[in-house]
């Protein structure tokens, strides 16, 4: 069994074991500042739909509910905590003030519509609820934009997983090549975060001196 197949099996088994509640909880984390990308969750829900263990309606409902819960929590964190929340805890979650500043600019440029658009953009989607809370965006509008955007993005990823599972035999044929690409991406990401961590540590030391 290849590396990619092994990861696929473990994630699919986890979601299958925890059921819709597992999908919901993972999407709660995805919609907050936790480093849980929807791209690593929803396609595997599509796998389980193909296998008849999940339904489209069930995945749509629970994944969107999780996104709403996580986004609402972040909204209130922004409303009552703001930037200090990310500054204090973001370093433990691979996020920093720079990410929040980019998100704030995005929110400032596109206004309330940024809450919808952000669901399709990595990193921004994890943080957009905070500036929405800081800006005291109308909660009803926030929930509507979040619900529509999150549901659309979640189901796009789910459909991608469904199609991928449907053509799994073809994917399996190129398993070794895919393994190499995945390992290269993971290796590059690891090196990036190590470099970033060392750079931040050096900056802190320099600042203290």
XYZ file of C-alpha atoms in Angstrom:
209
model
C 0.000 0.000 0.000
C 1.415 3.389 -1.010
C 1.854 6.377 1.292
C -1.090 8.257 -0.231
C -3.330 5.207 0.003
C -2.337 4.740 3.640
C -3.237 8.315 4.550
C -6.482 8.055 2.594
C -7.475 4.873 4.386
C -6.734 6.271 7.854
C -8.620 9.538 7.327
C -11.562 7.764 5.691
C -11.700 5.233 8.534
C -11.600 8.026 11.127
C -14.469 9.911 9.514
C -16.368 6.666 8.994
C -15.895 5.703 12.665
C -16.865 9.110 14.083
C -19.660 9.577 11.537
C -21.345 12.890 10.843
C -20.366 14.174 14.299
C -16.706 13.718 13.379
C -17.201 15.712 10.182
C -18.992 18.427 12.132
C -16.281 18.676 14.816
C -13.494 18.824 12.234
C -15.303 21.624 10.420
C -15.792 23.483 13.704
C -12.003 23.482 14.055
C -11.546 24.343 10.362
C -13.671 27.464 10.762
C -11.628 28.694 13.715
C -7.890 29.344 13.950
C -7.040 25.648 14.224
C -4.904 24.299 11.343
C -7.506 21.826 10.058
C -8.008 22.481 6.318
C -11.344 21.511 4.808
C -9.377 20.136 1.853
C -8.156 17.375 4.172
C -11.642 16.514 5.441
C -14.456 16.953 2.950
C -13.110 14.923 -0.001
C -13.051 11.874 2.256
C -16.676 12.475 3.173
C -17.244 12.232 -0.593
C -15.486 8.851 -0.516
C -17.995 7.626 2.043
C -20.940 8.941 0.042
C -19.697 6.913 -2.926
C -19.426 3.848 -0.691
C -22.979 4.360 0.570
C -22.016 5.060 4.193
C -22.890 8.781 4.082
C -25.586 10.724 2.254
C -25.266 14.034 0.414
C -27.860 15.639 2.688
C -26.164 14.394 5.851
C -22.728 15.632 4.804
C -24.115 18.999 3.680
C -26.011 19.525 6.933
C -23.366 18.485 9.457
C -20.356 19.991 7.670
C -22.170 23.318 7.273
C -23.361 23.197 10.879
C -19.768 22.703 11.987
C -18.636 25.646 9.874
C -21.367 27.829 11.356
C -20.488 26.875 14.944
C -16.752 27.427 14.444
C -17.245 30.707 12.594
C -19.660 32.004 15.219
C -17.198 31.229 18.009
C -14.491 33.105 16.091
C -16.923 35.982 15.475
C -17.418 36.405 19.217
C -13.693 36.026 19.831
C -13.235 38.960 17.474
C -16.069 40.886 19.073
C -14.676 40.535 22.597
C -11.006 39.669 22.054
C -9.802 40.769 18.627
C -6.173 40.725 17.540
C -4.766 39.813 21.016
C -6.406 36.375 20.647
C -4.408 35.565 17.513
C -1.282 37.192 18.943
C -1.457 35.022 22.048
C -2.558 31.668 20.626
C -1.847 31.891 16.890
C 1.798 30.826 17.269
C 0.619 27.448 18.495
C -1.624 27.050 15.448
C 0.779 28.068 12.646
C -0.832 31.513 12.406
C 0.443 34.968 13.293
C -0.524 38.642 13.268
C 0.550 38.948 9.642
C -2.135 36.457 8.596
C -4.734 38.402 10.542
C -3.600 41.700 9.014
C -3.989 40.249 5.514
C -7.443 39.017 6.447
C -8.405 42.412 7.868
C -7.320 44.085 4.606
C -9.355 41.536 2.662
C -12.388 42.283 4.842
C -11.821 46.009 4.479
C -11.594 45.731 0.686
C -14.630 43.534 0.063
C -16.731 44.439 3.089
C -19.327 42.018 4.383
C -19.123 40.003 1.161
C -15.621 38.953 2.250
C -17.245 36.540 4.697
C -18.702 34.652 1.718
C -15.661 34.963 -0.564
C -13.224 33.889 2.150
C -14.713 30.398 2.302
C -12.868 29.667 -0.951
C -9.476 31.051 0.166
C -6.975 29.149 2.366
C -5.895 30.786 5.660
C -8.313 33.684 5.144
C -11.253 31.368 5.787
C -9.796 30.443 9.190
C -9.570 34.064 10.301
C -12.237 36.083 8.485
C -14.754 35.721 11.319
C -12.458 37.604 13.692
C -12.387 40.930 11.779
C -16.118 40.460 11.150
C -16.573 40.358 14.919
C -14.167 43.240 15.490
C -16.134 45.294 12.949
C -19.398 44.333 14.667
C -20.882 43.012 11.439
C -24.605 42.303 11.679
C -24.837 38.776 13.084
C -27.730 37.701 10.844
C -25.874 38.788 7.700
C -22.714 37.127 8.997
C -24.532 33.825 9.501
C -26.186 33.987 6.074
C -22.898 34.663 4.246
C -21.121 32.016 6.309
C -23.806 29.396 5.723
C -24.025 29.904 1.958
C -20.259 30.147 1.446
C -19.357 27.254 3.736
C -22.009 24.948 2.313
C -20.930 25.695 -1.262
C -17.228 25.132 -0.565
C -17.781 22.024 1.551
C -19.909 20.390 -1.119
C -17.487 21.290 -3.912
C -14.769 19.436 -2.014
C -17.143 16.594 -1.236
C -18.059 16.230 -4.897
C -14.371 16.233 -5.801
C -13.838 13.345 -3.368
C -16.854 11.497 -4.761
C -15.506 11.774 -8.328
C -12.005 10.830 -7.195
C -13.284 7.702 -5.453
C -15.317 6.817 -8.528
C -12.087 6.805 -10.569
C -9.902 5.307 -7.849
C -8.629 2.530 -10.121
C -7.104 5.133 -12.444
C -5.657 7.036 -9.484
C -4.198 3.802 -8.117
C -2.400 3.274 -11.422
C -0.346 6.422 -10.760
C 0.029 5.728 -7.046
C 3.845 5.887 -6.939
C 3.983 9.211 -8.763
C 1.326 10.654 -6.451
C 3.268 9.419 -3.407
C 6.354 11.286 -4.586
C 4.407 14.520 -5.106
C 2.685 14.243 -1.703
C 5.988 13.555 0.089
C 7.619 16.502 -1.678
C 4.787 18.811 -0.663
C 4.893 17.611 2.959
C 8.676 17.920 3.024
C 8.553 21.453 1.631
C 5.861 22.449 4.134
C 7.893 21.005 7.016
C 11.032 22.896 5.930
C 9.011 26.103 5.567
C 7.593 25.911 9.087
C 10.994 25.037 10.576
C 12.551 28.008 8.753
C 9.735 30.277 9.854
C 10.038 29.124 13.454
C 13.791 29.728 13.504
C 13.344 33.128 11.864
C 10.723 34.204 14.427
C 12.955 33.031 17.252
C 15.894 34.988 15.807
C 13.741 38.115 15.473
C 12.643 37.821 19.096
C 16.226 37.460 20.268
C 17.289 40.450 18.152
C 14.395 42.470 19.496
C 15.286 41.656 23.060
C 18.859 42.720 22.466
